[in-house]
Structures are given as structure tokens and as C-alpha cells.
mmCIF file of C-alpha atoms in Angstrom:
data_model
loop_
_atom_site.group_PDB
_atom_site.id
_atom_site.type_symbol
_atom_site.label_atom_id
_atom_site.label_comp_id
_atom_site.label_asym_id
_atom_site.label_seq_id
_atom_site.Cartn_x
_atom_site.Cartn_y
_atom_site.Cartn_z
ATOM 1 C CA MET A 96 -47.318 33.540 119.996
ATOM 2 C CA LYS A 97 -45.674 30.156 119.374
ATOM 3 C CA GLU A 98 -46.800 30.164 115.736
ATOM 4 C CA LEU A 99 -45.154 33.578 115.255
ATOM 5 C CA VAL A 100 -41.879 32.356 116.738
ATOM 6 C CA ASP A 101 -41.933 29.387 114.374
ATOM 7 C CA PHE A 102 -42.799 31.667 111.434
ATOM 8 C CA PHE A 103 -39.946 34.076 112.201
ATOM 9 C CA ILE A 104 -37.498 31.188 112.509
ATOM 10 C CA GLU A 105 -38.583 29.844 109.124
ATOM 11 C CA ILE A 106 -38.282 33.150 107.257
ATOM 12 C CA GLY A 107 -34.898 33.676 108.936
ATOM 13 C CA LYS A 108 -33.615 30.936 106.631
ATOM 14 C CA LEU A 109 -33.726 33.498 103.809
ATOM 15 C CA LYS A 110 -30.690 35.180 105.373
ATOM 16 C CA ARG A 111 -28.672 32.075 104.552
ATOM 17 C CA MET A 112 -30.133 31.343 101.110
ATOM 18 C CA PRO A 113 -28.034 32.808 98.265
ATOM 19 C CA ARG A 114 -29.822 34.205 95.240
ATOM 20 C CA ARG A 115 -29.722 31.404 92.706
ATOM 21 C CA GLY A 116 -29.176 33.573 89.641
ATOM 22 C CA TRP A 117 -25.858 34.780 91.042
ATOM 23 C CA VAL A 118 -24.840 31.248 92.001
ATOM 24 C CA ILE A 119 -25.478 30.136 88.410
ATOM 25 C CA ASN A 120 -23.287 33.020 87.212
ATOM 26 C CA ARG A 121 -20.564 31.884 89.645
ATOM 27 C CA ILE A 122 -20.497 35.089 91.670
ATOM 28 C CA LYS A 123 -18.352 34.709 94.796
ATOM 29 C CA ASN A 124 -20.221 35.243 98.079
ATOM 30 C CA PRO A 125 -23.493 36.266 96.392
ATOM 31 C CA GLU A 126 -26.197 38.189 98.195
ATOM 32 C CA SER A 127 -28.889 36.312 100.083
ATOM 33 C CA ILE A 128 -32.609 36.500 99.393
ATOM 34 C CA ALA A 129 -32.955 38.553 102.589
ATOM 35 C CA ASP A 130 -30.273 40.987 101.342
ATOM 36 C CA HIS A 131 -32.319 41.525 98.192
ATOM 37 C CA ILE A 132 -35.534 42.080 100.154
ATOM 38 C CA PHE A 133 -33.838 44.659 102.388
ATOM 39 C CA ARG A 134 -32.577 46.967 99.653
ATOM 40 C CA THR A 135 -35.730 46.618 97.577
ATOM 41 C CA SER A 136 -37.724 47.670 100.655
ATOM 42 C CA VAL A 137 -35.677 50.842 101.046
ATOM 43 C CA MET A 138 -36.004 51.555 97.327
ATOM 44 C CA VAL A 139 -39.809 51.337 97.252
ATOM 45 C CA TRP A 140 -40.089 53.364 100.463
ATOM 46 C CA ILE A 141 -38.175 56.251 98.859
ATOM 47 C CA LEU A 142 -39.149 55.936 95.192
ATOM 48 C CA GLY A 143 -42.776 55.183 96.021
ATOM 49 C CA GLU A 144 -43.175 58.690 97.421
ATOM 50 C CA LYS A 145 -42.237 60.133 94.020
ATOM 51 C CA LYS A 146 -45.142 58.138 92.576
ATOM 52 C CA GLY A 147 -47.605 59.201 95.254
ATOM 53 C CA LEU A 148 -48.227 55.567 96.160
ATOM 54 C CA ASN A 149 -49.228 53.992 99.464
ATOM 55 C CA ARG A 150 -45.764 53.346 100.852
ATOM 56 C CA GLU A 151 -46.961 51.222 103.760
ATOM 57 C CA LYS A 152 -48.616 48.856 101.305
ATOM 58 C CA LEU A 153 -45.539 48.933 99.058
ATOM 59 C CA LEU A 154 -43.273 47.985 101.946
ATOM 60 C CA LYS A 155 -45.540 45.153 103.013
ATOM 61 C CA ILE A 156 -45.658 43.762 99.480
ATOM 62 C CA ILE A 157 -41.877 43.769 99.141
ATOM 63 C CA LEU A 158 -41.290 42.373 102.622
ATOM 64 C CA ILE A 159 -43.415 39.307 101.869
ATOM 65 C CA HIS A 160 -42.924 38.873 98.107
ATOM 66 C CA ASP A 161 -40.105 36.306 98.379
ATOM 67 C CA LEU A 162 -41.042 34.612 101.671
ATOM 68 C CA CYS A 163 -42.366 31.621 99.745
ATOM 69 C CA GLU A 164 -38.797 30.876 98.659
ATOM 70 C CA VAL A 165 -38.157 29.401 102.112
ATOM 71 C CA TYR A 166 -39.810 26.256 100.728
ATOM 72 C CA ALA A 167 -40.074 26.851 96.978
ATOM 73 C CA GLY A 168 -36.462 27.908 96.550
ATOM 74 C CA ASP A 169 -35.249 30.721 94.301
ATOM 75 C CA ILE A 170 -36.645 29.540 90.970
ATOM 76 C CA THR A 171 -35.057 30.840 87.767
ATOM 77 C CA PRO A 172 -36.319 30.530 84.162
ATOM 78 C CA TYR A 173 -33.198 28.525 83.306
ATOM 79 C CA ASP A 174 -33.503 25.712 85.845
ATOM 80 C CA ARG A 175 -34.797 23.117 83.383
ATOM 81 C CA ILE A 176 -32.053 23.740 80.790
ATOM 82 C CA LEU A 177 -28.978 24.161 83.006
ATOM 83 C CA PRO A 178 -26.152 21.764 82.053
ATOM 84 C CA LYS A 179 -24.139 20.089 84.807
ATOM 85 C CA ASN A 180 -20.869 20.755 82.996
ATOM 86 C CA LYS A 181 -19.387 24.006 84.351
ATOM 87 C CA LYS A 182 -17.919 25.111 81.008
ATOM 88 C CA LYS A 183 -21.217 24.561 79.214
ATOM 89 C CA LEU A 184 -23.025 26.386 82.011
ATOM 90 C CA ALA A 185 -20.697 29.382 81.729
ATOM 91 C CA GLU A 186 -21.225 29.484 77.964
ATOM 92 C CA LEU A 187 -24.993 29.259 78.381
ATOM 93 C CA MET A 188 -25.071 32.219 80.763
ATOM 94 C CA ARG A 189 -22.864 34.273 78.440
ATOM 95 C CA THR A 190 -25.362 33.857 75.618
ATOM 96 C CA TRP A 191 -28.365 34.487 77.891
ATOM 97 C CA PRO A 192 -30.883 32.049 76.336
ATOM 98 C CA ARG A 193 -34.165 33.544 75.149
ATOM 99 C CA PHE A 194 -37.499 31.794 75.442
ATOM 100 C CA SER A 195 -40.645 31.921 73.348
ATOM 101 C CA LYS A 196 -43.832 33.441 74.721
ATOM 102 C CA SER A 197 -45.378 30.008 75.275
ATOM 103 C CA GLN A 198 -42.244 28.788 77.079
ATOM 104 C CA LYS A 199 -42.272 31.848 79.337
ATOM 105 C CA GLU A 200 -45.954 31.373 80.131
ATOM 106 C CA LYS A 201 -45.468 27.698 80.963
ATOM 107 C CA THR A 202 -42.476 28.427 83.207
ATOM 108 C CA GLU A 203 -44.342 31.252 84.925
ATOM 109 C CA GLN A 204 -47.381 29.055 85.583
ATOM 110 C CA GLU A 205 -45.219 26.313 87.071
ATOM 111 C CA LYS A 206 -43.382 28.827 89.246
ATOM 112 C CA TYR A 207 -46.659 30.381 90.399
ATOM 113 C CA LYS A 208 -48.105 27.021 91.471
ATOM 114 C CA LYS A 209 -44.957 25.995 93.326
ATOM 115 C CA GLU A 210 -44.611 29.338 95.119
ATOM 116 C CA TRP A 211 -48.308 29.524 96.036
ATOM 117 C CA LYS A 212 -48.136 26.031 97.540
ATOM 118 C CA ALA A 213 -45.029 27.064 99.502
ATOM 119 C CA LEU A 214 -46.729 30.242 100.759
ATOM 120 C CA LEU A 215 -49.725 28.251 102.003
ATOM 121 C CA LYS A 216 -47.373 25.908 103.858
ATOM 122 C CA LEU A 217 -45.438 28.808 105.377
ATOM 123 C CA THR A 218 -48.545 30.635 106.634
ATOM 124 C CA LYS A 219 -50.768 27.675 107.575
ATOM 125 C CA ASN A 220 -50.387 28.126 111.350
ATOM 126 C CA LEU A 221 -50.732 31.916 111.411
ATOM 127 C CA ALA A 222 -53.831 33.718 112.646
ATOM 128 C CA PRO A 223 -56.502 33.899 109.898
ATOM 129 C CA LYS A 224 -56.319 37.697 109.573
ATOM 130 C CA LEU A 225 -52.528 37.757 109.173
ATOM 131 C CA LYS A 226 -52.569 34.752 106.859
ATOM 132 C CA LYS A 227 -55.147 36.432 104.620
ATOM 133 C CA GLU A 228 -53.177 39.699 104.517
ATOM 134 C CA ILE A 229 -49.942 37.959 103.508
ATOM 135 C CA LYS A 230 -51.698 35.937 100.802
ATOM 136 C CA ASN A 231 -53.472 39.004 99.394
ATOM 137 C CA LEU A 232 -50.261 41.049 99.332
ATOM 138 C CA TRP A 233 -48.436 38.243 97.543
ATOM 139 C CA LEU A 234 -51.220 37.894 94.968
ATOM 140 C CA ASP A 235 -51.124 41.653 94.398
ATOM 141 C CA TYR A 236 -47.401 41.431 93.684
ATOM 142 C CA ARG A 237 -47.715 38.407 91.388
ATOM 143 C CA LYS A 238 -50.756 39.637 89.452
ATOM 144 C CA GLY A 239 -50.296 43.420 89.629
ATOM 145 C CA LEU A 240 -53.734 43.979 91.134
ATOM 146 C CA SER A 241 -52.968 47.520 92.327
ATOM 147 C CA LYS A 242 -50.662 50.405 91.442
ATOM 148 C CA GLU A 243 -48.527 49.410 94.400
ATOM 149 C CA GLY A 244 -48.359 45.784 93.275
ATOM 150 C CA ARG A 245 -47.289 46.739 89.756
ATOM 151 C CA PHE A 246 -44.671 49.211 90.981
ATOM 152 C CA ALA A 247 -43.334 46.696 93.517
ATOM 153 C CA ARG A 248 -42.834 44.095 90.782
ATOM 154 C CA GLN A 249 -40.831 46.492 88.617
ATOM 155 C CA ALA A 250 -38.859 47.823 91.604
ATOM 156 C CA ASP A 251 -37.961 44.236 92.507
ATOM 157 C CA LYS A 252 -36.427 43.800 89.055
ATOM 158 C CA MET A 253 -34.720 47.200 89.271
ATOM 159 C CA GLU A 254 -32.909 46.157 92.436
ATOM 160 C CA ASN A 255 -31.876 43.024 90.583
ATOM 161 C CA LEU A 256 -30.458 45.164 87.768
ATOM 162 C CA LEU A 257 -28.570 47.347 90.254
ATOM 163 C CA GLN A 258 -27.042 44.263 91.868
ATOM 164 C CA ALA A 259 -26.076 42.875 88.452
ATOM 165 C CA LEU A 260 -24.281 46.121 87.602
ATOM 166 C CA GLU A 261 -22.435 46.071 90.931
ATOM 167 C CA TYR A 262 -21.275 42.509 90.334
ATOM 168 C CA TRP A 263 -20.328 43.306 86.741
ATOM 169 C CA LYS A 264 -18.247 46.273 87.918
ATOM 170 C CA LYS A 265 -16.436 44.107 90.458
ATOM 171 C CA HIS A 266 -16.229 40.681 88.771
ATOM 172 C CA LYS A 267 -16.931 41.442 85.080
ATOM 173 C CA LYS A 268 -19.880 39.075 85.316
ATOM 174 C CA PRO A 269 -22.728 38.460 84.755
ATOM 175 C CA PRO A 270 -22.415 39.473 81.071
ATOM 176 C CA LEU A 271 -23.542 43.070 80.683
ATOM 177 C CA MET A 272 -25.188 43.190 77.258
ATOM 178 C CA PRO A 273 -28.081 40.785 77.942
ATOM 179 C CA TRP A 274 -28.951 42.670 81.146
ATOM 180 C CA TRP A 275 -28.824 46.002 79.350
ATOM 181 C CA TRP A 276 -31.131 44.760 76.596
ATOM 182 C CA TRP A 277 -33.539 43.070 78.987
ATOM 183 C CA ALA A 278 -33.881 46.215 81.116
ATOM 184 C CA ARG A 279 -34.927 48.303 78.133
ATOM 185 C CA GLU A 280 -37.580 45.782 77.202
ATOM 186 C CA TYR A 281 -38.925 45.313 80.725
ATOM 187 C CA PHE A 282 -39.236 48.678 82.483
ATOM 188 C CA ASP A 283 -41.920 51.215 81.580
ATOM 189 C CA ASP A 284 -42.505 53.137 84.814
ATOM 190 C CA PRO A 285 -41.291 56.771 84.371
ATOM 191 C CA VAL A 286 -39.683 56.979 87.826
ATOM 192 C CA LEU A 287 -37.815 53.712 87.333
ATOM 193 C CA LEU A 288 -36.792 54.642 83.791
ATOM 194 C CA GLU A 289 -35.232 57.820 85.186
ATOM 195 C CA PHE A 290 -33.534 55.730 87.863
ATOM 196 C CA MET A 291 -32.210 53.358 85.187
ATOM 197 C CA GLU A 292 -30.694 56.247 83.228
ATOM 198 C CA CYS A 293 -28.824 57.250 86.382
ATOM 199 C CA LEU A 294 -27.559 53.680 86.722
ATOM 200 C CA ASP A 295 -26.234 53.821 83.165
ATOM 201 C CA LYS A 296 -24.306 57.003 83.887
ATOM 202 C CA LYS A 297 -23.034 55.643 87.200
ATOM 203 C CA PHE A 298 -21.733 52.299 85.946
ATOM 204 C CA LEU A 299 -21.090 52.744 82.225
ATOM 205 C CA SER A 300 -18.825 55.108 80.340
ATOM 206 C CA SER A 301 -20.392 57.248 77.611
ATOM 207 C CA LYS A 302 -18.446 55.168 75.073
ATOM 208 C CA LYS A 303 -19.896 51.937 76.479
ATOM 209 C CA ARG A 304 -23.443 53.331 76.468
ATOM 210 C CA LYS A 305 -23.042 54.503 72.874
ATOM 211 C CA TYR A 306 -21.734 51.094 71.821
ATOM 212 C CA LEU A 307 -24.602 49.216 73.476
ATOM 213 C CA THR A 308 -27.199 51.521 71.931
ATOM 214 C CA SER A 309 -25.619 51.260 68.484
ATOM 215 C CA PHE A 310 -25.342 47.470 68.722
ATOM 216 C CA LYS A 311 -28.980 47.140 69.741
ATOM 217 C CA ASN A 312 -30.201 49.434 66.944
ATOM 218 C CA ASN A 313 -28.186 47.527 64.331
ATOM 219 C CA SER A 314 -29.506 44.216 65.645
ATOM 220 C CA LYS A 315 -33.071 45.497 65.359
ATOM 221 C CA LYS A 316 -32.475 46.617 61.759
ATOM 222 C CA THR A 317 -31.040 43.208 60.883
ATOM 223 C CA GLN A 318 -33.975 41.478 62.537
ATOM 224 C CA ASN A 319 -36.533 43.664 60.732
ATOM 225 C CA LYS A 320 -34.771 43.124 57.404
ATOM 226 C CA GLY A 321 -34.847 39.378 57.932
ATOM 227 C CA GLN A 322 -38.566 39.486 58.695
ATOM 228 C CA LYS A 323 -39.278 41.498 55.517
ATOM 229 C CA ASN A 324 -37.294 39.053 53.391
ATOM 230 C CA ALA A 325 -39.165 36.155 54.953
ATOM 231 C CA ASN A 326 -42.458 37.783 54.007
#
């Protein structure tokens, strides 16, 4: 029982760890990692039923998916390029830097190794059966080994999008356009796409939605034209 007490004390630190992405965007009193886990858990419990998925497994995956951050920290793709100057940092986040495929893969591999090492440290004193279950659930989330693992990963990002929209509505940051574009590139699950459309209608005026769609379409045309000219 002692090892469980120690484990619960350690994961309790997540209640006091702010989500780093919001800190970078200078959001006042940002949510904690535990806050994020809570709402994502409720989301997969309800939305998972619409998919006919194993909701117990979904809940377990979400409950443990960020536990490694107790030791690994909340790693973002931008950590290695963040300037110390506050003005430069604000400008960087407004432009939302894009990375090449190779850069993304390298960052993801580094994050995976650091988080896996942290998870092993966090669970090292747990009973073998529980330790194995936590590790397998985490690997399912990271690698999308099951339908539940793949849905959990997208739902995790959907909660992130919802939180971004709430902050944008209240603080006018983080910048909306990069989030809006990213969401349309990332999500492909039908249930979550329907959910995202509801978010658009909830947070954005019809004029704003039309502008974002038009801007994206024009940008794509310009990009395609540039590629043709290059060829």
C-alpha cells in the first residue's frame, strides 16, 4: 500500500503544473495538466459511446496518458526555438511556426523517449500487474494500437482546441487562425468532426467562419500556383 500512497502523491503534482502551451501564450491562470485530464476523461466517456468503443478502456487511457509529465514536464514542439525575449516570444506565437516532416519526427522521437523514461520512473515501485497495465495503456495512446487508443489521441487534441477557443474568447489569445487551420488538418474522426463544427458555431460568428474558410482556400490556391510555377 505504501507504494500506492507514494504514487498518488506524485501524480497529485499534476494539479499544480500549468499546461506549458498556455504559459508560452501568456494566458493568466492557465489550466493545470490535471484540469485537462479531467475534462478529456468526461469527453471520451460520453463521445466514446457514440463510437461504440470500450469506454472503460478509453477512460483508463486518458487518465494515464499525461502522468509521465510529472517527471518529463509538459513538452511542446516549440521548446527548442523559444526566445527568452518576451516580445520576440509573443511574435513567434502569433505566427505559429511550422515544422518540416523530418523536424516533427525528430521532436516526436525525443519526446517519446523522455516521456517513456519518466513513465518507467513513475511506475517502478508499483505491483507488476498494475505497472504493465499502465505502460500498455500509454503505449496504446502514443502508438494508436487500438480504436480506443486512436480515438483517445484525437479527443485529447479536441479538448485542447476547446480550451484554446475558450481562452481566445476571453483573452483574445492564443491567435485563432493557426488553431483553426491546424484543427482542419488534424482531425478525421466523424464524431469529432461533428463536434468541431459545433465548436465553430458556438465560438465564431458566421462572418468569422466565412472569412477563415475564404482565407484558407485563397492560401491553398496561392500555394498550388507557386508549386506549378516552380515545376
